[in-house]
Short mmCIF file of C-alpha atoms and ligand atoms in Angstrom, two decimals:
data_model
loop_
_atom_site.label_atom_id
_atom_site.label_comp_id
_atom_site.label_asym_id
_atom_site.label_seq_id
_atom_site.Cartn_x
_atom_site.Cartn_y
_atom_site.Cartn_z
CA MET A 1 64.99 272.58 143.85
CA LYS A 2 66.75 273.87 146.99
CA LYS A 3 69.43 276.48 146.40
CA ILE A 4 72.33 276.07 148.77
CA SER A 5 75.19 278.15 150.16
CA LEU A 6 77.88 276.03 151.79
CA LEU A 7 80.49 277.31 154.27
CA GLY A 8 83.46 275.00 154.91
CA ALA A 9 83.00 273.23 151.55
CA THR A 10 86.47 271.66 151.60
CA GLY A 11 86.14 270.11 155.07
CA SER A 12 84.85 266.75 156.24
CA ILE A 13 81.19 267.83 156.52
CA GLY A 14 81.54 270.14 153.51
CA LEU A 15 82.73 267.39 151.17
CA GLN A 16 80.00 265.01 152.34
CA THR A 17 77.47 267.80 151.65
CA ILE A 18 78.97 268.16 148.16
CA ASP A 19 78.58 264.40 147.72
CA ILE A 20 74.85 264.62 148.56
CA ILE A 21 74.33 267.61 146.24
CA ARG A 22 76.12 265.81 143.37
CA SER A 23 74.05 262.64 143.93
CA ASN A 24 70.77 264.60 143.77
CA PRO A 25 71.09 267.26 141.05
CA GLN A 26 67.31 267.34 140.61
CA ALA A 27 66.86 268.35 144.27
CA PHE A 28 69.81 270.62 145.05
CA LYS A 29 71.85 273.37 143.40
CA LEU A 30 75.03 274.73 144.97
CA VAL A 31 74.82 278.49 144.44
CA ALA A 32 77.72 279.70 146.58
CA LEU A 33 80.52 278.18 148.62
CA ALA A 34 83.21 279.25 151.05
CA ALA A 35 86.46 277.39 151.67
CA GLY A 36 89.62 278.15 153.63
CA LYS A 37 93.06 277.48 152.16
CA ASN A 38 92.52 274.24 150.26
CA ILE A 39 92.57 275.61 146.72
CA GLU A 40 92.97 272.24 145.01
CA LYS A 41 89.69 270.92 146.45
CA THR A 42 87.99 274.27 145.87
CA THR A 43 88.97 274.05 142.19
CA GLU A 44 87.55 270.52 141.91
CA ILE A 45 84.25 271.60 143.46
CA ILE A 46 83.94 274.65 141.18
CA LYS A 47 84.51 272.44 138.11
CA ALA A 48 81.94 269.87 139.24
CA LEU A 49 79.16 272.15 140.51
CA GLU A 50 79.70 275.55 138.86
CA PRO A 51 78.64 277.83 141.74
CA GLU A 52 78.10 281.53 141.07
CA LEU A 53 79.99 282.84 144.07
CA VAL A 54 83.08 281.47 145.84
CA SER A 55 84.92 282.78 148.88
CA VAL A 56 88.34 281.65 150.11
CA GLN A 57 90.33 282.71 153.15
CA ARG A 58 93.10 284.64 151.38
CA ALA A 59 92.89 287.48 148.82
CA SER A 60 95.81 286.04 146.81
CA ASP A 61 93.98 282.71 146.35
CA ALA A 62 90.82 284.53 145.26
CA ALA A 63 92.86 286.38 142.59
CA THR A 64 94.47 283.14 141.33
CA LEU A 65 91.08 281.40 141.09
CA GLN A 66 89.53 284.41 139.34
CA ARG A 67 92.03 283.99 136.49
CA LEU A 68 91.10 280.29 136.18
CA PHE A 69 87.32 280.83 136.33
CA PRO A 70 86.46 284.22 134.81
CA LYS A 71 82.69 283.57 134.96
CA VAL A 72 82.59 282.90 138.72
CA THR A 73 82.57 285.75 141.24
CA PHE A 74 85.31 285.42 143.89
CA THR A 75 85.60 287.04 147.28
CA TYR A 76 87.62 286.31 150.43
CA GLY A 77 88.10 286.54 154.19
CA ALA A 78 85.52 287.11 156.91
CA GLU A 79 83.38 289.29 154.64
CA GLY A 80 83.46 286.59 151.99
CA LEU A 81 81.87 284.13 154.42
CA VAL A 82 79.03 286.60 155.02
CA GLU A 83 78.57 287.23 151.28
CA VAL A 84 78.30 283.51 150.58
CA ALA A 85 75.91 282.97 153.49
CA THR A 86 73.63 285.79 152.32
CA HIS A 87 73.66 285.13 148.56
CA PRO A 88 70.24 286.41 147.38
CA GLN A 89 69.36 283.19 145.51
CA THR A 90 70.14 280.89 148.43
CA THR A 91 67.34 279.46 150.54
CA VAL A 92 69.41 277.05 152.66
CA LEU A 93 72.73 277.81 154.32
CA VAL A 94 74.81 274.78 155.29
CA ASN A 95 77.25 276.07 157.87
CA ALA A 96 80.10 273.56 158.11
CA VAL A 97 82.93 275.97 158.77
CA LEU A 98 85.16 275.25 161.74
CA GLY A 99 85.01 277.36 164.87
CA SER A 100 83.44 280.58 166.10
CA VAL A 101 84.48 282.26 162.83
CA GLY A 102 81.09 280.99 161.57
CA LEU A 103 79.06 283.23 163.90
CA ALA A 104 78.79 286.46 161.88
CA SER A 105 77.71 284.68 158.69
CA THR A 106 75.10 282.61 160.56
CA LEU A 107 73.57 285.75 162.06
CA ALA A 108 73.62 287.51 158.68
CA ALA A 109 71.80 284.59 156.97
CA ILE A 110 69.24 284.43 159.79
CA LYS A 111 68.45 288.12 159.26
CA MET A 112 67.51 287.22 155.67
CA GLY A 113 65.19 284.45 156.90
CA LYS A 114 67.23 281.66 155.31
CA THR A 115 67.01 278.09 156.59
CA ILE A 116 70.19 277.22 158.46
CA ALA A 117 71.50 273.65 158.48
CA ILE A 118 74.09 273.96 161.22
CA ALA A 119 77.10 271.70 161.75
CA ASN A 120 79.19 274.58 163.11
CA LYS A 121 78.50 273.87 166.80
CA GLU A 122 81.03 276.44 168.08
CA THR A 123 78.65 279.18 166.87
CA LEU A 124 75.83 277.77 169.02
CA VAL A 125 78.14 277.43 172.03
CA THR A 126 79.67 280.88 171.87
CA ALA A 127 76.46 282.81 171.07
CA GLY A 128 73.53 280.40 171.31
CA HIS A 129 71.19 282.92 172.95
CA LEU A 130 71.76 285.47 170.15
CA VAL A 131 71.39 282.92 167.35
CA MET A 132 68.11 281.51 168.73
CA LYS A 133 66.68 284.95 169.52
CA GLU A 134 67.40 286.19 166.00
CA ALA A 135 66.14 282.96 164.42
CA LYS A 136 62.81 283.44 166.19
CA LYS A 137 62.62 287.10 165.26
CA TYR A 138 63.32 286.53 161.55
CA ASN A 139 61.50 283.19 161.28
CA ALA A 140 64.64 281.35 160.17
CA PRO A 141 64.51 277.58 160.81
CA ILE A 142 67.64 276.14 162.45
CA LEU A 143 68.12 272.47 161.52
CA PRO A 144 70.79 270.39 163.28
CA VAL A 145 73.45 268.55 161.28
CA ASP A 146 75.37 267.18 164.26
CA SER A 147 74.34 263.49 164.40
CA GLU A 148 73.20 263.55 168.05
CA HIS A 149 71.07 266.66 167.57
CA SER A 150 69.62 265.34 164.35
CA ALA A 151 68.70 262.19 166.31
CA LEU A 152 67.05 264.26 169.06
CA PHE A 153 65.26 266.38 166.48
CA GLN A 154 63.96 263.26 164.71
CA ALA A 155 62.91 261.64 167.99
CA MET A 156 60.85 264.70 169.02
CA ASN A 157 59.21 265.11 165.63
CA GLY A 158 55.46 265.60 166.14
CA GLU A 159 55.74 265.55 169.95
CA ASN A 160 54.74 268.33 172.31
CA PRO A 161 58.02 269.72 173.74
CA LYS A 162 56.22 270.13 177.10
CA ASN A 163 56.13 266.34 177.49
CA ILE A 164 59.87 265.84 177.10
CA SER A 165 61.58 265.04 180.40
CA ARG A 166 65.17 264.26 179.37
CA LEU A 167 67.63 264.23 176.50
CA VAL A 168 70.23 261.46 176.42
CA ILE A 169 73.21 262.21 174.20
CA THR A 170 75.36 259.22 173.31
CA ALA A 171 79.16 259.38 173.15
CA SER A 172 81.50 256.88 171.48
CA GLY A 173 84.31 257.78 173.90
CA GLY A 174 86.79 258.94 171.26
CA SER A 175 90.27 257.62 170.50
CA PHE A 176 91.33 257.21 174.15
CA ARG A 177 88.23 255.62 175.63
CA ASP A 178 90.19 252.62 176.94
CA LYS A 179 92.92 254.69 178.60
CA THR A 180 92.94 255.97 182.18
CA ARG A 181 93.62 259.67 182.75
CA ASP A 182 97.12 258.77 183.90
CA GLU A 183 97.80 256.98 180.62
CA LEU A 184 96.98 260.17 178.69
CA LYS A 185 100.14 261.97 179.82
CA ASN A 186 102.27 261.03 176.84
CA VAL A 187 99.79 260.42 174.02
CA THR A 188 100.69 261.85 170.60
CA VAL A 189 98.77 263.85 168.00
CA LYS A 190 98.75 260.77 165.75
CA ASP A 191 97.19 258.60 168.50
CA ALA A 192 94.56 261.26 169.19
CA LEU A 193 93.58 261.58 165.53
CA ASN A 194 92.75 257.88 165.31
CA HIS A 195 88.98 257.86 166.05
CA PRO A 196 87.42 254.37 166.32
CA ASN A 197 83.99 255.09 164.70
CA TRP A 198 84.02 258.32 162.69
CA SER A 199 86.32 259.96 160.16
CA MET A 200 86.13 263.72 160.83
CA GLY A 201 88.17 266.92 160.72
CA ALA A 202 91.20 267.16 163.04
CA LYS A 203 89.72 269.59 165.59
CA ILE A 204 86.54 267.63 166.29
CA THR A 205 88.53 264.38 166.46
CA ILE A 206 90.65 265.89 169.25
CA ASP A 207 87.48 267.29 170.87
CA SER A 208 86.12 263.73 170.85
CA ALA A 209 89.24 262.42 172.58
CA THR A 210 89.07 265.06 175.34
CA MET A 211 85.23 264.69 175.46
CA MET A 212 84.94 268.45 174.94
CA ASN A 213 83.00 267.55 171.79
CA LYS A 214 80.30 266.01 174.00
CA GLY A 215 80.47 269.06 176.26
CA LEU A 216 79.92 271.35 173.28
CA GLU A 217 77.05 269.07 172.23
CA VAL A 218 75.37 269.28 175.65
CA ILE A 219 75.43 273.09 175.30
CA GLU A 220 74.27 272.80 171.67
CA ALA A 221 71.30 270.66 172.83
CA HIS A 222 70.44 273.16 175.58
CA VAL A 223 70.46 275.96 173.00
CA LEU A 224 68.57 274.16 170.23
CA PHE A 225 65.94 272.43 172.36
CA ASP A 226 65.68 274.80 175.32
CA MET A 227 66.30 271.99 177.82
CA PRO A 228 67.78 272.66 181.31
CA TYR A 229 71.27 271.20 181.87
CA ASP A 230 69.97 269.00 184.70
CA ASN A 231 67.79 267.21 182.12
CA ILE A 232 70.56 266.52 179.61
CA ASP A 233 72.56 263.32 180.17
CA VAL A 234 75.55 261.85 178.38
CA LEU A 235 75.80 258.08 177.97
CA LEU A 236 78.90 256.23 176.78
CA HIS A 237 77.90 253.97 173.88
CA ARG A 238 80.91 252.64 172.01
CA GLU A 239 79.18 251.34 168.89
CA SER A 240 77.68 254.73 167.80
CA ILE A 241 74.51 252.99 166.59
CA ILE A 242 72.03 254.84 168.82
CA HIS A 243 72.71 258.47 167.91
CA SER A 244 70.77 259.91 170.90
CA MET A 245 67.43 259.53 172.68
CA VAL A 246 64.53 261.54 174.04
CA GLU A 247 62.73 260.49 177.23
CA PHE A 248 59.11 261.60 177.79
CA ASP A 249 57.06 262.15 180.95
CA ASP A 250 55.39 258.74 180.60
CA THR A 251 58.92 257.11 180.70
CA SER A 252 58.80 256.25 176.98
CA VAL A 253 62.14 256.68 175.24
CA ILE A 254 62.42 257.37 171.50
CA ALA A 255 65.84 256.90 169.90
CA GLN A 256 67.20 257.29 166.39
CA LEU A 257 69.49 254.48 165.19
CA GLY A 258 71.61 253.83 162.14
CA THR A 259 75.03 252.89 160.79
CA PRO A 260 77.44 255.73 161.64
CA ASP A 261 77.43 257.92 158.49
CA MET A 262 77.35 261.73 158.71
CA ARG A 263 75.65 261.92 155.33
CA VAL A 264 72.43 260.76 157.03
CA PRO A 265 72.00 263.83 159.31
CA ILE A 266 73.41 266.17 156.64
CA GLN A 267 70.93 264.88 154.05
CA TYR A 268 68.04 264.96 156.53
CA ALA A 269 68.72 268.64 157.25
CA LEU A 270 68.60 269.27 153.48
CA THR A 271 65.45 267.26 152.72
CA TYR A 272 63.48 267.85 155.96
CA PRO A 273 60.60 267.09 156.37
CA GLU A 274 61.05 264.61 153.50
CA ARG A 275 63.48 261.70 153.32
CA ILE A 276 65.22 260.45 150.18
CA THR A 277 67.39 257.41 149.40
CA LEU A 278 70.95 257.74 150.66
CA GLN A 279 73.34 256.77 147.85
CA GLN A 280 75.40 253.75 148.93
CA GLY A 281 73.91 253.98 152.41
CA LYS A 282 74.63 250.96 154.61
CA ARG A 283 71.47 249.56 156.21
CA LEU A 284 71.54 248.80 159.91
CA ASN A 285 71.73 245.08 160.67
CA LEU A 286 71.27 244.66 164.43
CA ALA A 287 71.47 240.85 164.26
CA GLU A 288 74.95 241.21 162.73
CA ILE A 289 75.99 243.71 165.43
CA GLY A 290 74.56 241.44 168.14
CA GLN A 291 75.22 243.62 171.18
CA LEU A 292 75.16 247.30 172.09
CA HIS A 293 77.02 248.59 175.15
CA PHE A 294 76.31 251.46 177.53
CA GLU A 295 78.34 252.91 180.39
CA GLU A 296 77.93 255.81 182.75
CA MET A 297 80.08 258.86 182.03
CA ASP A 298 83.12 259.43 184.27
CA PHE A 299 83.40 263.20 184.81
CA LYS A 300 86.82 262.94 186.50
CA ARG A 301 88.28 260.98 183.62
CA TYR A 302 86.70 263.36 181.10
CA ARG A 303 87.41 266.68 182.83
CA ALA A 304 86.41 268.72 179.75
CA LEU A 305 82.84 267.43 179.93
CA GLN A 306 82.52 268.69 183.50
CA LEU A 307 83.96 272.07 182.46
CA ALA A 308 81.38 272.35 179.67
CA TYR A 309 78.49 271.60 182.03
CA ASP A 310 79.89 274.19 184.48
CA ALA A 311 80.16 276.83 181.74
CA GLY A 312 76.70 275.99 180.43
CA ARG A 313 75.10 276.32 183.87
CA GLU A 314 76.85 279.66 184.46
CA GLY A 315 75.96 280.97 180.96
CA GLY A 316 77.02 284.32 179.44
CA THR A 317 80.53 285.03 178.24
CA ILE A 318 82.14 282.10 180.05
CA LEU A 319 80.80 279.98 177.19
CA THR A 320 82.70 282.12 174.70
CA ALA A 321 85.84 281.99 176.85
CA MET A 322 85.61 278.21 177.20
CA ASN A 323 85.03 277.69 173.48
CA ALA A 324 87.81 280.05 172.38
CA ALA A 325 90.24 278.51 174.91
CA ASN A 326 89.40 275.07 173.55
CA GLU A 327 89.84 276.14 169.91
CA ALA A 328 93.20 277.76 170.70
CA ALA A 329 94.43 274.90 172.90
CA VAL A 330 93.45 272.20 170.38
CA ALA A 331 95.19 274.12 167.58
CA ALA A 332 98.31 274.34 169.78
CA PHE A 333 98.14 270.61 170.56
CA LEU A 334 97.89 269.86 166.81
CA ARG A 335 100.99 272.05 166.21
CA GLY A 336 102.84 270.10 168.91
CA GLU A 337 103.02 273.05 171.33
CA LEU A 338 100.81 271.61 174.10
CA SER A 339 100.46 268.16 175.63
CA PHE A 340 97.11 266.40 175.43
CA LEU A 341 96.24 266.90 179.11
CA ALA A 342 97.24 270.57 178.89
CA ILE A 343 94.16 271.15 176.69
CA ASP A 344 91.77 270.66 179.65
CA GLU A 345 94.14 272.47 182.00
CA THR A 346 94.27 275.51 179.72
CA ILE A 347 90.48 275.68 179.45
CA GLU A 348 90.13 275.33 183.21
CA ARG A 349 92.61 278.16 183.85
CA ILE A 350 90.82 280.45 181.41
CA MET A 351 87.46 279.67 183.00
CA HIS A 352 88.88 280.25 186.48
CA GLU A 353 90.18 283.71 185.49
CA HIS A 354 87.04 284.70 183.58
CA LYS A 355 84.55 287.24 184.94
CA THR A 356 81.26 286.38 183.27
CA ILE A 357 79.09 288.99 181.59
CA VAL A 358 75.47 287.82 181.33
CA GLN A 359 73.39 288.17 178.14
CA PRO A 360 76.38 289.53 176.14
CA ASP A 361 75.83 291.27 172.81
CA LEU A 362 77.75 290.35 169.64
CA GLU A 363 80.48 292.94 170.19
CA THR A 364 81.18 291.62 173.71
CA ILE A 365 81.28 288.03 172.47
CA LEU A 366 83.75 288.86 169.70
CA ALA A 367 85.94 290.78 172.17
CA VAL A 368 85.99 287.93 174.72
CA ASP A 369 86.74 285.45 171.92
CA SER A 370 89.79 287.35 170.69
CA GLU A 371 91.07 288.26 174.20
CA THR A 372 90.86 284.60 175.21
CA ARG A 373 92.86 283.47 172.19
CA LYS A 374 95.55 286.05 173.01
CA ARG A 375 95.63 284.90 176.64
CA VAL A 376 96.05 281.25 175.62
CA ALA A 377 98.89 282.20 173.25
CA ASP A 378 100.62 284.02 176.15
CA MET A 379 100.14 281.03 178.48
CA ILE A 380 101.74 278.73 175.92
CA LYS A 381 104.72 281.08 175.52
P1 LIG B 1 87.27 270.34 158.85
O1 LIG B 1 88.48 270.80 159.55
O2 LIG B 1 87.31 269.06 158.08
O3 LIG B 1 86.79 271.47 157.81
C1 LIG B 1 86.70 272.81 158.19
C2 LIG B 1 86.28 273.65 157.01
O4 LIG B 1 86.27 275.01 157.39
C3 LIG B 1 87.23 273.55 155.80
O5 LIG B 1 86.49 273.71 154.64
C4 LIG B 1 88.16 274.74 156.03
O6 LIG B 1 88.77 275.19 154.85
C5 LIG B 1 87.16 275.76 156.52
N1 LIG B 1 87.73 276.84 157.31
C6 LIG B 1 88.44 276.73 158.46
N2 LIG B 1 88.79 277.98 158.90
C7 LIG B 1 88.27 278.85 158.01
C8 LIG B 1 88.29 280.27 157.90
N3 LIG B 1 88.90 281.06 158.80
N4 LIG B 1 87.64 280.85 156.83
C9 LIG B 1 87.03 280.09 155.92
N5 LIG B 1 86.98 278.74 155.96
C10 LIG B 1 87.60 278.15 156.99
O7 LIG B 1 86.09 270.34 159.91
P2 LIG B 1 84.81 269.38 160.00
O8 LIG B 1 84.14 269.30 158.68
O9 LIG B 1 85.17 268.15 160.72
O10 LIG B 1 83.90 270.22 161.01
C11 LIG B 1 83.23 271.42 160.63
C12 LIG B 1 82.20 271.78 161.71
O11 LIG B 1 81.24 270.72 161.77
C13 LIG B 1 82.80 271.89 163.11
O12 LIG B 1 82.11 272.87 163.81
C14 LIG B 1 82.53 270.51 163.72
O13 LIG B 1 82.43 270.56 165.12
C15 LIG B 1 81.18 270.19 163.09
N6 LIG B 1 80.88 268.76 163.01
C16 LIG B 1 81.68 267.92 162.29
C17 LIG B 1 81.40 266.56 162.21
C18 LIG B 1 82.23 265.65 161.36
O14 LIG B 1 81.88 264.47 161.19
N7 LIG B 1 83.33 266.09 160.79
C19 LIG B 1 80.27 265.98 162.94
C20 LIG B 1 79.47 266.96 163.64
C21 LIG B 1 79.78 268.28 163.67
P3 LIG B 1 90.16 274.61 154.23
O15 LIG B 1 90.22 273.16 154.56
O16 LIG B 1 89.98 274.89 152.76
O17 LIG B 1 91.26 275.41 154.83
MG1 LIG B 2 78.19 264.89 167.15
#
């Protein structure tokens, strides 16, 4: 029985994690969860899985829920996320919260030696060096949930990392893959939220359309697998059947394939090194699919991907600035305050202004994160 703490329980990854836990009550127990503002879904999850500890974003919501569920302990805010992540009974933390807000709780759980199943890629982008250093120090395994990184992780299983020559991360191309950059001038929020292959939260769906998601994933791969940026490639693959590939020194390539379903990498992170049946999983039928397509990445068309490689190669606080600028710009786009192309432009301006500090500590990272968000808000005004 694995005892789980789940951050971001009411989100896209969070609810699919809940689905896996509910389908396998003999294997998993949800001990603690954190949600944001969605109290209706939080209530449903509490009724179904009876966790001991629940955190929500706002104190008023915690008080309302406490009256409904007197036996459950409620907490809230940033400290609530840390409390849930570090619950003494928990052995596995699933971090599926959105954005760099997940950093402090990840570090706190690592210090307690918990296994971290990480979907929250912004944490690895903004402070990857700290997370990996602490994970090594406290012997806390970090297991990827992001489908590409799960694929890479599976493909390198049992291999000597020294023999890996290249990582190839596949990209579906997002909602605007058939549009030229010029055609992106007047696209709407509704158009951008219409992803061809995956149903995900709003922020990552926009990140997929700008290709910043792939940029964040290149950095995530560098952090998780200690691979130089020159040896990480991105390949456009519209069908999302090959989830990523590892190339070895002898030119062999090992890929992980499957029907696009985030429950596969989520469940693998929970059962690793075992595998269990995926409830209502759709088996891959390549004969039915017939053809798979691959195209080279266009870095001019997908400006954000180039910016992410640039930030990754520079390292230090520019990664935090880039990530925070992206989070703030995407939120502004979703509120209708920025045009689609202004997302890249905002990130580029922030990166241009930024004076990088190398090997930043946590305090510096948090300061750069909040300064960047303020700067983006001023730019929009
Ligand atoms: P969603 O927007 O669907 O969910 C985000 C979750 O985080 C919700 O539970 C939300 O709560 C909660 N949340 C947001 N802000 C706060 C806060 N300040 N305090 C507490 N809780 C908060 O996102 P996704 O599930 O799509 O993505 C989550 C993470 O997983 C991201 O880092 C994303 O990049 C990554 N990821 C997602 C994939 C996907 O298929 N969706 C695939 C690979 C990676 P509430 O809704 O209650 O307000
Ligand atoms: Mg991904």
